[in-house]
mmCIF file of C-alpha atoms in Angstrom:
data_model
loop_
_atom_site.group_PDB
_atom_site.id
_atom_site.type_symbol
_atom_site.label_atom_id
_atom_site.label_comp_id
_atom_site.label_asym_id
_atom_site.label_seq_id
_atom_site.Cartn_x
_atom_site.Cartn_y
_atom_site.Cartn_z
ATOM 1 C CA UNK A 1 15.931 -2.410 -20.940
ATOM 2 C CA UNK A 2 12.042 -2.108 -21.441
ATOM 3 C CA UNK A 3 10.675 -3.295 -25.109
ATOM 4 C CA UNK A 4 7.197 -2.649 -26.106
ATOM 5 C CA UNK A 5 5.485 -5.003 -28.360
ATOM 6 C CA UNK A 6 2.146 -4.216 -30.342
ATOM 7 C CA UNK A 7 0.699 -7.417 -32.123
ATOM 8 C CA UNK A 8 -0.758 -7.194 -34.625
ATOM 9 C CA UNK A 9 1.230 -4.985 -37.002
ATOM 10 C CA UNK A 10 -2.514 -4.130 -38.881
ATOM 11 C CA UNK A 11 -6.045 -4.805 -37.692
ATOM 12 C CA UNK A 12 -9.196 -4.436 -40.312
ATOM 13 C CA UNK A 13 -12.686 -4.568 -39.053
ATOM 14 C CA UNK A 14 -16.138 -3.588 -40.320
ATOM 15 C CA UNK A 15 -17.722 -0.652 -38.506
ATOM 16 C CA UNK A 16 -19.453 -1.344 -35.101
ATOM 17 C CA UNK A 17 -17.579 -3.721 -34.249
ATOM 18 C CA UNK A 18 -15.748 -3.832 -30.368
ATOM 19 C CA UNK A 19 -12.089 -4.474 -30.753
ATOM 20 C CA UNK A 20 -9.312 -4.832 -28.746
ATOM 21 C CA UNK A 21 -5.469 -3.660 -29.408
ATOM 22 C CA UNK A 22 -2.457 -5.314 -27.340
ATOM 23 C CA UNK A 23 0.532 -3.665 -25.691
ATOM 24 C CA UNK A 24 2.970 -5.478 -23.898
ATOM 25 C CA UNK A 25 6.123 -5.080 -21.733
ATOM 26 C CA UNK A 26 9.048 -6.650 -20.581
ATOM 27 C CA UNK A 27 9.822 -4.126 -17.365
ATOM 28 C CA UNK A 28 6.646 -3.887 -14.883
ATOM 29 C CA UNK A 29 8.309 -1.223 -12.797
ATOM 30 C CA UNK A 30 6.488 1.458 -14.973
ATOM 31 C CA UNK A 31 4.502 4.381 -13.191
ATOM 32 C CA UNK A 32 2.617 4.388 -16.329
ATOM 33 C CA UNK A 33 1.717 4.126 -19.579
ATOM 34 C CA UNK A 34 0.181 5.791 -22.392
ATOM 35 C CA UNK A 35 -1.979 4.992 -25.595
ATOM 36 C CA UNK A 36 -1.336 7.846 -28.668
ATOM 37 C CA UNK A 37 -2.977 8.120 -31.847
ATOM 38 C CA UNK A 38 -1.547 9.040 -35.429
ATOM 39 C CA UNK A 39 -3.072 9.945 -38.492
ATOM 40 C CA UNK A 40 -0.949 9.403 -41.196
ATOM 41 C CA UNK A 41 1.093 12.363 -42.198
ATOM 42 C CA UNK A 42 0.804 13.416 -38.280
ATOM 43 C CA UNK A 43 2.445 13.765 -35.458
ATOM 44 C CA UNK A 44 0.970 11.449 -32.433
ATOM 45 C CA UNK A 45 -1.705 12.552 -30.083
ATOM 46 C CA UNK A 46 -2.567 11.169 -26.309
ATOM 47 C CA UNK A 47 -5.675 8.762 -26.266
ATOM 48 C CA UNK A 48 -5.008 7.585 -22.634
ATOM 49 C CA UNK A 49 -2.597 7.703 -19.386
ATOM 50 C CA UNK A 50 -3.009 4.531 -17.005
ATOM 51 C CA UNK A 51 -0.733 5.401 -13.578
ATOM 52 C CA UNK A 52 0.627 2.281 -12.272
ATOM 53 C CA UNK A 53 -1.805 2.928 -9.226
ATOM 54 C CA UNK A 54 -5.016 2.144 -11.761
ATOM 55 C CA UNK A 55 -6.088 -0.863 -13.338
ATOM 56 C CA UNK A 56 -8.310 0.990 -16.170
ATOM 57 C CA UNK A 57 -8.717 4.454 -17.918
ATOM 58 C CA UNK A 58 -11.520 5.470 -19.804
ATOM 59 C CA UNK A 59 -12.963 8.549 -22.427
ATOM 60 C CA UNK A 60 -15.457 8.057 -24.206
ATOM 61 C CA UNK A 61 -15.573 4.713 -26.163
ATOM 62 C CA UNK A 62 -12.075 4.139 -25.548
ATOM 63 C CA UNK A 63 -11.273 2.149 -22.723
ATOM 64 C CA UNK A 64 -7.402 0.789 -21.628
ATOM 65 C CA UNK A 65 -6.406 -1.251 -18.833
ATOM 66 C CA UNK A 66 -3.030 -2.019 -17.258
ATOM 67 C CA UNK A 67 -1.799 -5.439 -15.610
ATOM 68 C CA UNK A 68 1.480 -5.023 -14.847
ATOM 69 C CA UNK A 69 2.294 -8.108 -13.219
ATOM 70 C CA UNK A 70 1.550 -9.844 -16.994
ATOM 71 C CA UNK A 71 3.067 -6.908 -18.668
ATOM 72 C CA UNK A 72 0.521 -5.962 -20.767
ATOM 73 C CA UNK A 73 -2.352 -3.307 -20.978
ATOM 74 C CA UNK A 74 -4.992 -3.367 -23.832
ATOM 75 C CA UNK A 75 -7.133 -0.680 -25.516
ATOM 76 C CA UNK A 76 -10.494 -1.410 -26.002
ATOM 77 C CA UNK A 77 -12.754 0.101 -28.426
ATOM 78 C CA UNK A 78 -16.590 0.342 -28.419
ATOM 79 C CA UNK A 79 -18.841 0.424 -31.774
ATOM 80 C CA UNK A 80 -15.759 1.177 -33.924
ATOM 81 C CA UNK A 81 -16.542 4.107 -36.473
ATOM 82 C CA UNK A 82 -14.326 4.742 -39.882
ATOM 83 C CA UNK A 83 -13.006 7.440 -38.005
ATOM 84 C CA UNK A 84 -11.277 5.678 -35.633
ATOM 85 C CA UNK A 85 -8.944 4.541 -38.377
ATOM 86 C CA UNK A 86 -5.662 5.284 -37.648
ATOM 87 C CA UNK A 87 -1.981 3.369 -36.226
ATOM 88 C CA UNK A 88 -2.741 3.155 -32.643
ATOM 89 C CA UNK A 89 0.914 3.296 -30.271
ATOM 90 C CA UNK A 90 1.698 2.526 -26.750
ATOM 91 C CA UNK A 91 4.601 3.644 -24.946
ATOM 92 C CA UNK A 92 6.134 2.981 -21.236
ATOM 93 C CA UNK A 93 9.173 4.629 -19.557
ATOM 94 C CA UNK A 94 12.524 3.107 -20.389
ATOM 95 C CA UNK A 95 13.131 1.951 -16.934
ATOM 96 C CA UNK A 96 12.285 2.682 -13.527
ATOM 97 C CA UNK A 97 11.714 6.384 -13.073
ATOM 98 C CA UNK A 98 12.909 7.330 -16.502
ATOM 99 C CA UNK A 99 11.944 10.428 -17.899
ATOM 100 C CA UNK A 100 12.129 8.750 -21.402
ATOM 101 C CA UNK A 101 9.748 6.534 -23.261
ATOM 102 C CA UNK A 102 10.032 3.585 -25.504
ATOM 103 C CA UNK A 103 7.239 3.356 -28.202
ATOM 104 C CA UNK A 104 5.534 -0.137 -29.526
ATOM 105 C CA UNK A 105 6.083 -0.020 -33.660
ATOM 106 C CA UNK A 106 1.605 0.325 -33.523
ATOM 107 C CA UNK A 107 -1.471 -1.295 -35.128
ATOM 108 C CA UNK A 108 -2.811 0.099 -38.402
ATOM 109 C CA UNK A 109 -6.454 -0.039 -37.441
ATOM 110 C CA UNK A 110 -8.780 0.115 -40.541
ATOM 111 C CA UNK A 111 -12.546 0.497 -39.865
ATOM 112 C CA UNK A 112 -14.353 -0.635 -43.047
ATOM 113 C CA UNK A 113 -17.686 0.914 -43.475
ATOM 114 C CA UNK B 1 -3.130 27.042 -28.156
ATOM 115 C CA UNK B 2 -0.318 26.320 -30.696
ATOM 116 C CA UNK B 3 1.043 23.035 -28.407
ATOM 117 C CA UNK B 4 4.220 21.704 -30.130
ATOM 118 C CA UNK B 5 5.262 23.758 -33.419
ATOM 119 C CA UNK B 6 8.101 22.320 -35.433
ATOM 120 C CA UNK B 7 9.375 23.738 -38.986
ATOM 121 C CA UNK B 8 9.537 23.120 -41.521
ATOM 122 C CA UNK B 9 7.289 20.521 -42.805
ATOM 123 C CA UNK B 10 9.279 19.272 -45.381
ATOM 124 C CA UNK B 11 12.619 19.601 -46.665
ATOM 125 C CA UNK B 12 15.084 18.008 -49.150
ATOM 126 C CA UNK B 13 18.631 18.443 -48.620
ATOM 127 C CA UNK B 14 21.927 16.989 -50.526
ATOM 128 C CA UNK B 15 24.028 14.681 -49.017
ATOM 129 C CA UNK B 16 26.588 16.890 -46.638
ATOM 130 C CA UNK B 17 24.117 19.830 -46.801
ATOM 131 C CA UNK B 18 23.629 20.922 -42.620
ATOM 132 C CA UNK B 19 20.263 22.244 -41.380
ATOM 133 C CA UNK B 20 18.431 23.019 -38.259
ATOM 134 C CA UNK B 21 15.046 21.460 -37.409
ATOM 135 C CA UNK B 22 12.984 24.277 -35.196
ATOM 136 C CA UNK B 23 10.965 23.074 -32.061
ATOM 137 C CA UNK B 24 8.818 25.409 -30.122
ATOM 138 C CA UNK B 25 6.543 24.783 -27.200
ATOM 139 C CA UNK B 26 4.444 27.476 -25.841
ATOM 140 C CA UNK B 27 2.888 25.065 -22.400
ATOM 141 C CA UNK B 28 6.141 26.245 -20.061
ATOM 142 C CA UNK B 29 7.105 22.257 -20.163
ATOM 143 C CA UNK B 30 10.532 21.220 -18.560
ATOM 144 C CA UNK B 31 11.080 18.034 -20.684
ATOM 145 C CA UNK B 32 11.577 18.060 -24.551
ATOM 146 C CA UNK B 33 12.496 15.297 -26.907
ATOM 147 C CA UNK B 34 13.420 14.375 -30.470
ATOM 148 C CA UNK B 35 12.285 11.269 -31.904
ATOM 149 C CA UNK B 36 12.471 10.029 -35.901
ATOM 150 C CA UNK B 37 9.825 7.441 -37.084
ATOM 151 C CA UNK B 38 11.077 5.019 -39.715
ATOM 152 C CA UNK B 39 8.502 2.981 -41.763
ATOM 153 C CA UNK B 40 8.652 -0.223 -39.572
ATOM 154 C CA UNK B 41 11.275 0.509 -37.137
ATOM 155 C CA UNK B 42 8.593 2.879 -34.828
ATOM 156 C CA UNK B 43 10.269 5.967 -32.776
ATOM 157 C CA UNK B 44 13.442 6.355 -32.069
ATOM 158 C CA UNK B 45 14.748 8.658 -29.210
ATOM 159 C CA UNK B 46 17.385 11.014 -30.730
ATOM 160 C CA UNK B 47 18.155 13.444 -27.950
ATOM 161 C CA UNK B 48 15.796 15.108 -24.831
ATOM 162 C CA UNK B 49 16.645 18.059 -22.618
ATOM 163 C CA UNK B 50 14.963 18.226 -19.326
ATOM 164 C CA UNK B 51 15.181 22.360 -18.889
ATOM 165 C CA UNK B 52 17.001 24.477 -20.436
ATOM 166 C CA UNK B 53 20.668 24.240 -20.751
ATOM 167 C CA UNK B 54 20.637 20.452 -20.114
ATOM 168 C CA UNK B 55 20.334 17.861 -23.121
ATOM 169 C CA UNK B 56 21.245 14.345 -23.150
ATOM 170 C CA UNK B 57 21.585 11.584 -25.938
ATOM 171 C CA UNK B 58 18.914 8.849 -26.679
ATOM 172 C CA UNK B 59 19.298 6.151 -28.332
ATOM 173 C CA UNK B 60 20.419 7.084 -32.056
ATOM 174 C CA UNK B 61 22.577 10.343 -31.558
ATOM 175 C CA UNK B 62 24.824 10.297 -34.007
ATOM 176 C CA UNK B 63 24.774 12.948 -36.619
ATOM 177 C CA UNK B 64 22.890 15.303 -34.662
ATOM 178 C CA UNK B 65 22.992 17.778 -31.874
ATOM 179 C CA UNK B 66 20.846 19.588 -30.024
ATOM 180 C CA UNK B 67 20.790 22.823 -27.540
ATOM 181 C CA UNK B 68 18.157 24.020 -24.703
ATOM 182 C CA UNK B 69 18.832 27.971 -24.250
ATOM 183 C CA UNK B 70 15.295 28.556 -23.244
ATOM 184 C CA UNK B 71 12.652 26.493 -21.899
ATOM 185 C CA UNK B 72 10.430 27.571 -25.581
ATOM 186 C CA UNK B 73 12.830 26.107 -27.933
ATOM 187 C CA UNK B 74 14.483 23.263 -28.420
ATOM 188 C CA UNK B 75 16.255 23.019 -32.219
ATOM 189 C CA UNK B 76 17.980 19.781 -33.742
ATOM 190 C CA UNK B 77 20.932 20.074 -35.968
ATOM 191 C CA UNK B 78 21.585 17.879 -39.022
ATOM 192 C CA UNK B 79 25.575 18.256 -39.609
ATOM 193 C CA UNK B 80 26.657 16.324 -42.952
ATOM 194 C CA UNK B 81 23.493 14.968 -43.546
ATOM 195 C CA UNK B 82 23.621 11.096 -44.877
ATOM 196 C CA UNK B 83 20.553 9.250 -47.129
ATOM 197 C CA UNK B 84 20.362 7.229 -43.180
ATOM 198 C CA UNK B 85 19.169 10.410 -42.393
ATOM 199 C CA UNK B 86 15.843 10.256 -44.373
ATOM 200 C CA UNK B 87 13.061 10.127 -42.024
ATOM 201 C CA UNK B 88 10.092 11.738 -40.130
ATOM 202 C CA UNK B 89 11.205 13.958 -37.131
ATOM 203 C CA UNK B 90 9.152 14.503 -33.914
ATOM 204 C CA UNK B 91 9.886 17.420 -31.387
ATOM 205 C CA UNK B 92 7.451 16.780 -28.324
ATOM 206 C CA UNK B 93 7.140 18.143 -25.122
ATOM 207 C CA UNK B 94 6.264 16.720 -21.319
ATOM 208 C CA UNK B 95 5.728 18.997 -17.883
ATOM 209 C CA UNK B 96 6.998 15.468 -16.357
ATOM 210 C CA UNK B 97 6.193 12.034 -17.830
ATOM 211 C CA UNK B 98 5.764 11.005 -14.068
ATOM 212 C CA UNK B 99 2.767 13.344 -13.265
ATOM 213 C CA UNK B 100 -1.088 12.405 -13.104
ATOM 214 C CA UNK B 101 -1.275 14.613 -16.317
ATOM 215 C CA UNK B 102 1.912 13.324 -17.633
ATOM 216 C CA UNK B 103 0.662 12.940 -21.230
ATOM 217 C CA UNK B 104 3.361 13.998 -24.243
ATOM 218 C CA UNK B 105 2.781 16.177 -26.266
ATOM 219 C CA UNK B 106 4.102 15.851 -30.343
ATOM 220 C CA UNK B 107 4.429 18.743 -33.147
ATOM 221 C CA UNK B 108 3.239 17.686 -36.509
ATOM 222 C CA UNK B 109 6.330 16.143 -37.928
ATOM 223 C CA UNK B 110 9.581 17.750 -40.410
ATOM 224 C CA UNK B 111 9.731 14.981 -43.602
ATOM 225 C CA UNK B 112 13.409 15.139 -44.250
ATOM 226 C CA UNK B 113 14.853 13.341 -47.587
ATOM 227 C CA UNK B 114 17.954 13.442 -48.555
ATOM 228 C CA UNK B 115 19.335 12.893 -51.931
#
């Protein structure tokens, strides 16, 4: 059964700074995986999609990779701004060629101006 | 585009009370899904159809149910509702998980309390 792990829970840095979130997983056979934002009081939106093909994904200043043979894929991001303030998810399929996905509990990012 | 639409935003109901949760997608996907977000616990897979007339469970079913009678909507049913059943509720939508453009799409959320 995949798990998802997202450490740390919360993450507070001053603005400009680069900073790096963690995902990791516990089944590699994943044809890929996705980063999502949320707002709070909102539902989740799609950062980034990394097939199992590709090693990285970019737009804009975001930036996520995917190792699967360590089981874990990281979101990088460049010159943080206070808007990029937000709980930051990843999320893999269950298992194999599951139509399902199982969601990392986040990291509260907070961008101090 | 409207995307995901889910109603309504918030609701309070009394312990027993029944209600539907609405879910509409207007992006002709195949795959739909209910999650509920508890405060620490992440998302939770409730129930997912993957076209209409087929639903299965996820992985916390129990006191709800679902149906897929188009490929637009895809409603959740509260039956007997329980304080356990306090939470956020997420209706989002997939043309296939699997695809190069496999992202998921999420509606903005139904608060639910119950008292």
């Amino acid at each position: 059964k995949q798990e998802v792990t997202q450490i740390p829970a919360a993450l507070s840095v001053p603005e400009g700074e680069n900073l790096v979130l963690n995902c990791s997983f516990t089944d590699s056979a994943i044809y890929n995986l996705q980063w999502f934002r949320q707002d709070p009081g909102k539902g989740l939106t799609s950062l980034l999609l990394i097939q199992s093909s590709q090693r990285e994904q970019t737009s804009g200043r975001l930036n996520a990779s995917l190792d699967k043979s360590s089981g874990r894929s990281t979101l990088y991001i460049a010159a943080s701004q206070p808007g990029d303030s937000a709980t930051y998810l990843c999320a893999g399929p269950t298992q194999g060629g599951s139509e399902k996905l199982v969601f990392g509990k986040g990291t509260k990012l907070t961008v101090n101006p | 585009n409207a995307g995901v639409t889910q109603t309504p935003k918030f609701r309070i109901l009394k312990i027993g009370q029944s209600m539907t949760l609405q879910c509409a997608q207007d992006m002709n996907h195949n795959y739909m899904y209910w999650y509920r977000q508890d405060p620490g616990m992440g998302l939770k897979l409730i129930y997912y159809s993957v076209g209409a007339g087929i639903t299965d469970k996820g992985e916390v079913p129990n006191g709800y149910n679902v149906s897929r009678s188009t490929t637009e909507d895809f409603p959740l049913r509260l039956e007997l509702a329980a304080p356990s059943q306090t939470s956020v509720y997420f209706c989002a939508s997939s043309y296939s998980l699997r695809q190069r453009s496999g992202e998921l799409f999420f509606g903005e959320g139904s608060r639910l309390t119950v008292l």
